[in-house]
Amino acid sequence: MSRSGVPLAVVTAARRQARTTLIRKYTSVGGIGTVGFALFMLGVVWLLRDVEFQQGQVDASVYLMGGFLAFGVVAAAVIGVASELQYERDDGTLLRAKAVPHGMTGHLVAKLMAAPLDAMVPLLPAVLGVSLLLPGVMPDSLGGWLLLVLVFLLSVAAMLPWGAVLGSVFRTMLGLGFAMMGVYALAALSGVFYPIAGWPAPIQAIAQATPLYWIGHAVRSVLLPAEAAAGEIGGEFRLVLALMVLLGWAVVGLLLAPVLLRRMARRQSGSAVAAARDRVLSKGY
């Protein structure tokens, strides 16, 4: 028995499952394409290296890189996890996990293990490339890199449970597709890619009530110079507050997600999987 209360055999199996999932994903055409997109972003950042924002205080490449990192976390931990759960429900993976002792627990632990690497792999080529080709965009000290890693891990922890929540609440890919469109819209309005200090006050209030705003703000707090804080809400970087908010979202999500996942698992049956397969074959979703 491990210290967390999860049997050691379950943790070992979950680690093996996480490794297999990542290898299969990033040796597939889709996984390779995801990494290719990171290389495309590297090219865009390079082309914008001489464009300046905020009266020359910040390079556009820094803003673009910050938005790419922030949304990469959201895409992997929310959209990616929700989509995976939907596929696993329809193809019988969750039903098989349900039939094995501690199967659902192991399945969830495997996702928790895979999520940070799953979010990191698509970003890594761009991060390494920018670090080598454009000094000054990424942190230039060990402390800055450690802080960026902390922001990254806490952002993944804050968003991963909510990806599981979306995947368990929406029962078809069509419904989940509409939910994902909402996530994209929320990301555009909540300051993931850029500061929103100039937006109307109601939109600012709504944005700050979401973890997406604080992810973008935290990444900019690490990457941007202090004078760039003038473009943020309140005219300052609030990194400590951002980390506390993300920790709160992580705690609430980790309490809620297992409840919804167990409820979803209870509803799984052979007839439900067969009905899902028939629906996909007849309607395509």
Coordinates of C-alpha atoms in Angstrom, one line a residue:
M1 CA 0.0 0.0 0.0
S2 CA 1.4 3.4 -1.0
R3 CA 1.3 6.4 1.3
S4 CA -1.5 8.0 -0.7
G5 CA -3.8 5.0 0.1
V6 CA -3.7 3.7 -3.4
P7 CA -2.3 0.2 -3.7
L8 CA 1.3 0.1 -5.0
A9 CA 0.3 -2.3 -7.8
V10 CA -2.2 0.2 -9.0
V11 CA 0.4 3.0 -9.0
T12 CA 2.8 0.7 -11.0
A13 CA 0.1 -0.2 -13.5
A14 CA -0.9 3.4 -13.8
R15 CA 2.7 4.4 -14.5
R16 CA 2.9 1.7 -17.2
Q17 CA -0.4 2.9 -18.7
A18 CA 0.7 6.5 -18.7
R19 CA 4.0 5.6 -20.5
T20 CA 2.2 3.5 -23.1
T21 CA -0.4 6.2 -23.7
L22 CA 2.3 8.9 -24.3
I23 CA 4.4 6.7 -26.6
R24 CA 1.4 5.7 -28.7
K25 CA 0.2 9.3 -28.9
Y26 CA 3.5 10.9 -29.9
T27 CA 4.4 8.3 -32.4
S28 CA 1.1 8.6 -34.2
V29 CA 0.5 11.1 -37.1
G30 CA -1.6 13.3 -34.8
G31 CA 1.0 13.4 -32.1
I32 CA 3.8 14.2 -34.6
G33 CA 1.6 16.9 -36.1
T34 CA 1.1 18.5 -32.6
V35 CA 4.9 18.8 -32.2
G36 CA 5.1 20.2 -35.8
F37 CA 2.7 23.0 -34.7
A38 CA 5.2 23.9 -32.0
L39 CA 7.9 24.3 -34.7
F40 CA 5.5 26.5 -36.7
M41 CA 5.0 28.7 -33.6
L42 CA 8.7 28.9 -33.3
G43 CA 8.9 30.3 -36.8
V44 CA 6.1 32.9 -36.0
V45 CA 7.9 34.0 -32.8
W46 CA 11.1 34.4 -34.8
L47 CA 9.3 36.6 -37.5
L48 CA 7.9 38.9 -34.7
R49 CA 11.2 39.2 -32.9
D50 CA 11.5 42.9 -33.8
V51 CA 7.9 44.0 -33.3
E52 CA 7.3 45.9 -30.1
F53 CA 4.3 46.4 -27.8
Q54 CA 3.6 49.0 -25.1
Q55 CA 5.7 51.8 -26.6
G56 CA 8.8 49.5 -27.1
Q57 CA 8.8 48.1 -23.5
V58 CA 8.0 44.5 -24.6
D59 CA 8.7 42.5 -27.7
A60 CA 5.7 40.9 -29.4
S61 CA 7.6 37.6 -29.4
V62 CA 7.5 37.5 -25.6
Y63 CA 3.7 38.1 -25.5
L64 CA 3.2 35.5 -28.2
M65 CA 5.3 32.9 -26.4
G66 CA 3.5 33.5 -23.2
G67 CA 0.1 33.0 -24.8
F68 CA 1.3 29.9 -26.6
L69 CA 2.5 28.4 -23.3
A70 CA -0.6 29.3 -21.4
F71 CA -3.0 28.0 -24.0
G72 CA -0.9 24.9 -24.4
V73 CA -1.7 24.0 -20.8
V74 CA -5.4 24.6 -21.4
A75 CA -5.5 22.6 -24.6
A76 CA -3.7 19.6 -23.1
A77 CA -5.3 19.5 -19.7
V78 CA -8.9 20.5 -20.5
I79 CA -9.6 19.8 -24.2
G80 CA -7.3 16.8 -24.5
V81 CA -8.4 15.1 -21.3
A82 CA -12.1 15.7 -22.1
S83 CA -11.8 14.3 -25.6
E84 CA -9.9 11.2 -24.3
L85 CA -12.6 10.4 -21.8
Q86 CA -15.2 10.7 -24.4
Y87 CA -13.4 8.3 -26.7
E88 CA -12.7 5.9 -23.8
R89 CA -16.4 5.9 -22.8
D90 CA -17.5 5.1 -26.4
D91 CA -14.9 2.4 -27.2
G92 CA -15.4 0.5 -23.9
T93 CA -12.1 1.5 -22.2
L94 CA -13.8 2.8 -19.1
L95 CA -16.1 -0.3 -19.0
R96 CA -13.0 -2.5 -19.0
A97 CA -11.4 -0.4 -16.3
K98 CA -14.6 -0.6 -14.2
A99 CA -14.5 -4.4 -14.3
V100 CA -10.9 -4.5 -12.8
P101 CA -10.4 -4.0 -9.1
H102 CA -9.2 -0.4 -8.5
G103 CA -9.4 0.0 -12.3
M104 CA -11.0 3.4 -12.3
T105 CA -8.6 4.6 -9.7
G106 CA -5.7 3.4 -11.7
H107 CA -7.1 5.0 -14.8
L108 CA -7.4 8.4 -13.1
V109 CA -3.9 8.1 -11.6
A110 CA -2.5 7.3 -15.1
K111 CA -4.0 10.5 -16.4
L112 CA -2.6 12.5 -13.5
M113 CA 0.8 11.1 -14.3
A114 CA 0.6 11.6 -18.1
A115 CA -0.9 15.1 -18.0
P116 CA 2.2 17.2 -17.2
L117 CA 4.2 15.4 -19.9
D118 CA 1.3 15.5 -22.3
A119 CA 1.1 19.2 -21.9
M120 CA 4.9 19.7 -22.0
V121 CA 5.8 17.6 -25.1
P122 CA 4.0 19.8 -27.7
L123 CA 5.5 23.0 -26.1
L124 CA 9.1 21.7 -25.7
P125 CA 10.4 22.3 -29.3
A126 CA 9.2 25.9 -29.2
V127 CA 10.6 26.5 -25.8
L128 CA 14.0 25.0 -26.7
G129 CA 14.1 26.8 -30.0
V130 CA 13.2 30.2 -28.5
S131 CA 15.7 29.7 -25.7
L132 CA 18.5 29.1 -28.3
L133 CA 17.6 31.6 -31.0
L134 CA 16.0 34.5 -29.1
P135 CA 17.7 35.2 -25.8
G136 CA 15.6 37.3 -23.5
V137 CA 12.3 35.8 -24.3
M138 CA 12.5 32.9 -21.9
P139 CA 13.9 33.2 -18.3
D140 CA 17.6 33.9 -18.1
S141 CA 18.2 32.5 -14.6
L142 CA 17.7 29.2 -12.8
G143 CA 15.2 30.9 -10.4
G144 CA 13.1 32.1 -13.4
W145 CA 13.0 28.7 -14.9
L146 CA 12.0 27.1 -11.6
L147 CA 9.2 29.6 -11.2
L148 CA 8.0 28.9 -14.8
V149 CA 8.0 25.2 -14.1
L150 CA 6.0 25.9 -10.9
V151 CA 3.5 27.9 -12.8
F152 CA 3.2 25.2 -15.5
L153 CA 2.7 22.3 -13.0
L154 CA 0.2 24.3 -11.0
S155 CA -1.7 25.3 -14.1
V156 CA -1.9 21.7 -15.2
A157 CA -3.1 20.7 -11.8
A158 CA -5.8 23.4 -11.9
M159 CA -7.1 22.5 -15.3
L160 CA -6.8 18.7 -15.5
P161 CA -9.7 18.0 -13.2
W162 CA -12.0 20.3 -15.1
G163 CA -11.1 18.5 -18.3
A164 CA -12.3 15.3 -16.6
V165 CA -15.4 17.1 -15.5
L166 CA -16.2 18.2 -19.1
G167 CA -15.5 14.7 -20.3
S168 CA -17.9 13.1 -17.7
V169 CA -20.7 15.6 -18.1
F170 CA -21.1 15.7 -21.9
R171 CA -22.1 12.3 -23.2
T172 CA -21.5 12.8 -27.0
M173 CA -18.7 14.3 -29.1
L174 CA -21.2 16.8 -30.5
G175 CA -22.0 18.1 -27.0
L176 CA -18.4 18.1 -26.1
G177 CA -17.5 20.0 -29.3
F178 CA -19.8 22.8 -28.3
A179 CA -18.2 22.9 -24.9
M180 CA -14.8 23.1 -26.4
M181 CA -15.9 26.0 -28.5
G182 CA -16.9 27.7 -25.3
V183 CA -13.5 27.0 -23.8
Y184 CA -11.8 28.6 -26.9
A185 CA -14.1 31.6 -26.6
L186 CA -13.4 31.9 -22.9
A187 CA -9.7 31.7 -23.5
A188 CA -9.9 34.6 -26.0
L189 CA -11.9 36.8 -23.6
S190 CA -10.1 35.9 -20.4
G191 CA -6.6 37.1 -20.9
V192 CA -4.8 33.9 -21.8
F193 CA -3.1 35.5 -24.7
Y194 CA -2.8 39.1 -23.8
P195 CA -3.7 41.6 -20.9
I196 CA -7.3 42.7 -20.8
A197 CA -6.9 45.9 -18.7
G198 CA -8.5 47.9 -21.5
W199 CA -11.6 45.6 -21.7
P200 CA -15.0 46.6 -20.0
A201 CA -15.1 46.1 -16.3
P202 CA -17.8 43.3 -16.5
I203 CA -15.6 41.2 -18.8
Q204 CA -12.6 41.8 -16.5
A205 CA -14.6 40.6 -13.5
I206 CA -15.8 37.4 -15.4
A207 CA -12.3 36.7 -16.6
Q208 CA -10.8 36.9 -13.2
A209 CA -13.4 34.4 -11.9
T210 CA -11.8 31.8 -14.2
P211 CA -8.5 29.9 -13.9
L212 CA -7.7 30.8 -17.5
Y213 CA -7.1 34.4 -16.7
W214 CA -4.7 33.6 -13.9
I215 CA -2.7 31.1 -16.0
G216 CA -2.1 33.8 -18.6
H217 CA -1.3 36.3 -15.9
A218 CA 1.1 34.0 -14.1
V219 CA 3.0 33.1 -17.3
R220 CA 3.3 36.8 -18.2
S221 CA 4.5 37.6 -14.6
V222 CA 7.4 35.2 -15.2
L223 CA 8.3 36.1 -18.8
L224 CA 7.7 39.8 -19.0
P225 CA 9.8 42.6 -17.5
A226 CA 8.4 44.5 -14.5
E227 CA 7.4 47.6 -16.6
A228 CA 5.0 45.5 -18.6
A229 CA 2.8 45.2 -15.6
A230 CA 1.3 48.5 -16.5
G231 CA -0.8 46.7 -19.1
E232 CA -2.3 44.3 -16.5
I233 CA -5.5 44.8 -14.5
G234 CA -4.5 46.9 -11.5
G235 CA -1.2 47.9 -13.1
E236 CA 0.8 45.2 -11.4
F237 CA 1.8 41.5 -11.6
R238 CA 0.1 39.5 -8.9
L239 CA 2.0 36.3 -9.2
V240 CA 1.4 35.1 -5.6
L241 CA -2.3 35.7 -5.9
A242 CA -2.4 33.9 -9.3
L243 CA -0.7 30.8 -7.8
M244 CA -3.1 30.8 -4.8
V245 CA -6.1 31.0 -7.1
L246 CA -4.8 28.2 -9.3
L247 CA -4.2 26.1 -6.2
G248 CA -7.8 26.7 -5.1
W249 CA -9.1 25.6 -8.5
A250 CA -7.0 22.5 -8.4
V251 CA -8.3 21.5 -5.0
V252 CA -11.9 22.1 -5.9
G253 CA -11.5 20.2 -9.2
L254 CA -9.8 17.2 -7.6
L255 CA -12.6 17.0 -5.1
L256 CA -15.3 17.2 -7.8
A257 CA -13.8 15.2 -10.7
P258 CA -13.6 11.8 -9.0
V259 CA -17.3 12.0 -8.0
L260 CA -18.4 12.7 -11.5
L261 CA -16.0 10.1 -12.9
R262 CA -17.4 7.4 -10.6
R263 CA -20.9 8.4 -11.5
M264 CA -20.0 8.1 -15.2
A265 CA -18.4 4.7 -14.6
R266 CA -21.5 3.4 -12.9
R267 CA -23.5 4.2 -16.0
Q268 CA -21.2 2.3 -18.2
S269 CA -22.4 -1.1 -19.5
G270 CA -22.1 -3.3 -22.5
S271 CA -25.4 -2.0 -23.9
A272 CA -24.2 1.7 -23.4
V273 CA -21.0 1.0 -25.3
A274 CA -22.9 -0.8 -28.1
A275 CA -25.4 2.1 -28.3
A276 CA -22.5 4.6 -28.5
R277 CA -20.9 2.6 -31.3
D278 CA -24.1 2.4 -33.2
R279 CA -24.6 6.2 -32.8
V280 CA -21.1 6.9 -34.1
L281 CA -21.6 4.6 -37.1
S282 CA -24.9 6.1 -38.0
K283 CA -24.4 9.8 -37.2
G284 CA -20.6 10.2 -37.1
Y285 CA -20.5 11.5 -33.5

